[in-house]
Amino acid sequence: MLGSSVSRIDGPLKVTGAATYGADFAPDGLVYGYVLTSTVGNATIRAMDVSAAESAPGVLAVYTPFAPLKLLAAAGPLGRMWLPLRDMEVGHHGQIIGLVVASTFEQARDAAMTVHVDYDVRPAVTSLVDAMPDAVIPPVTDGEPSVLTFLAEGVSSIEDALAASSHCVSATYSTPVQGHAAMEPHSTVARWDHGTMIVHTGTQGVDVVAADLAVTLGLDPSQVRVITPFVGGAFGGKVFTSAQTYLTAAAARELDRPVKVVLSREQTFSSTWVRSGTVQKVSLGADSDGTLNALAHDTWAARSALVELPGGEPSAHRTSRSWYASRNIAISHRLATLNMPPNAIMRGPGEATGSFALEVAMDELAVMLDMDPIELRMKNYATVYPGRNVPWSSKHLDECYSVGAERFGWHRRNPSPGATLDGDWYVGMGMATAVHPNFRSTTSAKITLRPDNMAEVSCSTGDLGTGMWTVLAMIGADSLELPLDRIEPHLGDSALPSAPLLGGSRGTANVTSAVHAAAIEIKRKLIDLAATHPLSPLRESPNIRYANGCLECGSQSLDFGALLRMVGSDGLDVVTSTGPGSEAQDYAFCTFGAQFCEVRVNRWTGEPRVSRLLSVIDAGQIINTKTARSQIVGGMIWGVSAALHEGLHLEPTGRLANGNLAEYLVPINADIKEAEVHFLTYPDHTHNPVGARGIGEVGIVGVAAAITNAIYNATSKRIRTLPITIESLL
Ligand code: MOS
């Protein structure tokens, strides 16, 4: 079962429109909210005139910082969140500064348009380059010191190590602010049901939203329930509880009416979360045989004026920190404050941006050394985690390179840049490394065996579109030795046994491990029931075994449903928790990949086209090969997007110039030709009993660098700024 290709069991629900996303919930008596957003980037609100809105048709309430909903500032599971309407400060254009609630959506929206706001406006800071001199070093970055240096004995500084290297490349790279652009806009439906707050909202963690709402609304955790069976894309943009959720829930309680708020497409860009832009300086020093003597990587990332979350793309910490076995490594992370929407994480946070800098720099070094880029990477292959000196639980990155080179036809690459022309098109190949960490988190799952011979598998995890419904059913089927159609999965409900938030590519590996453990326990419990219950036909039999849903003893066989019916049980269940063990001290855990790209660049127009992509991925045991492949392909397409299309432009006022799907460019089908995925499957039983590692993010990680390197190979133009524009290729 594990590793087979199974179509999504929720596919028919999705394609027929029967899947209920957050905004699809419509409790009786529903009223509608529309958020008011700031139209300046940096200001103090002086006054708000809401008189026209308050007397507009159908309006039930207008909440503003002058007439706020009560929200308690307290730390939830992810720290202290910014809460709307608590003061008069505006930190970014699009900040939520009010909520209008009315009988219909149109009434709420139209009334919101009549609100007049007076601001004391300050100049907005919108350029990372301008803000860099004021950047601060945060105390912690990605769980480590923000400035981190590992020097070989006798080496006094990274500068000395660079100076002592016979070959040195040093360059500055930059990446833009990006929006998650998930298909499903952020929304919240909240209902105050006799002392219980019931919420539906697209989120990466129903438990996180429930806990955040409990602390901000001053409720007992048992009084909040978040139910979200389907999420239409998240990518890090639904990790943190969004501002509209707090307001919607508080309004529902105050008005004692169910309230729905759905953000407009523009508001999902301006009023939720973004990925920070970065400026990164990378210096590589090597011996003439390619041995890395020094690796320095400094990151300046943007942080929103609004949030105190750690945030801000830990680019060096998630790449140069651990990717290569350099004798000397020095990394740093600095944060510069901009008047931009709050920065969250986004697919491959740190890795996707950091690899653009590191992996392009590696390509530049390979050119300088006249060395094959794969050979250079193999020359500096890390077998222990730098500074910790522990091995990875399972690492086959070397095989990713060799299998990838073979499958992609890397030997056909002409190492001379700009030398391959096919008609009007320059052709080039590039590659890059992709690494993403894995996180083992405490996870609980419940299995219920029912008298009708069905098994329920339950966990509060969600399905962001990744295929978790199917994965839950598959791991249930595999570990209970049952056909898939005898498993009933349940997820996306904070009342179910708790799962970690779906971030850091941790969903599948953690949830399957918990189900696996629960299956072992429920089998034991079932055998015990068969052996001890007075009405069991197997009572006092020795050596009862569980196989394929049946209890077996000698020549006797009894399916679990029959046993439960005989003993009059309406179901047998267990809840089991699993989490990290002592292995965390002895190993590092990462998913690895080698990513290859072929581009064609028009010699007259500079138009770049990605003609072929390949990822070879080492992610341990793959659970569902079909949806796993989709994850990697989706990541690669996003990598194309990052390389050639995406970037949010902050106008000097702080307004997003292109915060909409017409002008925020992402690839369409015609932009993607071949995107192939090959999995190496070495189950990683050191990481967890199922042997699976994460795959949600690794697919994006190296793609922008591979494309940039391929463009250099095609055109001899070295680009260090994303997205790559046609102008830069002319
Ligand atoms: Mo992912 S960016 O860790 O939600």
XYZ file of C-alpha atoms and ligand atoms in Angstrom, residues 204 235-236 239 345-349 502-505 697, ligand 1:
18
model
C -2.712 25.189 8.396
C 1.860 27.577 1.504
C 2.687 29.323 4.784
C 0.122 29.207 9.295
C 6.696 31.939 6.108
C 6.269 30.784 2.522
C 7.062 27.441 0.914
C 10.755 26.794 1.567
C 11.140 29.768 3.931
C 0.937 21.866 8.876
C 4.158 23.758 8.338
C 7.728 22.812 7.657
C 6.615 19.878 5.500
C 8.571 22.228 0.260
Mo 5.322 25.996 5.157
S 6.125 27.740 4.406
O 6.377 25.670 6.435
O 3.808 26.474 5.693
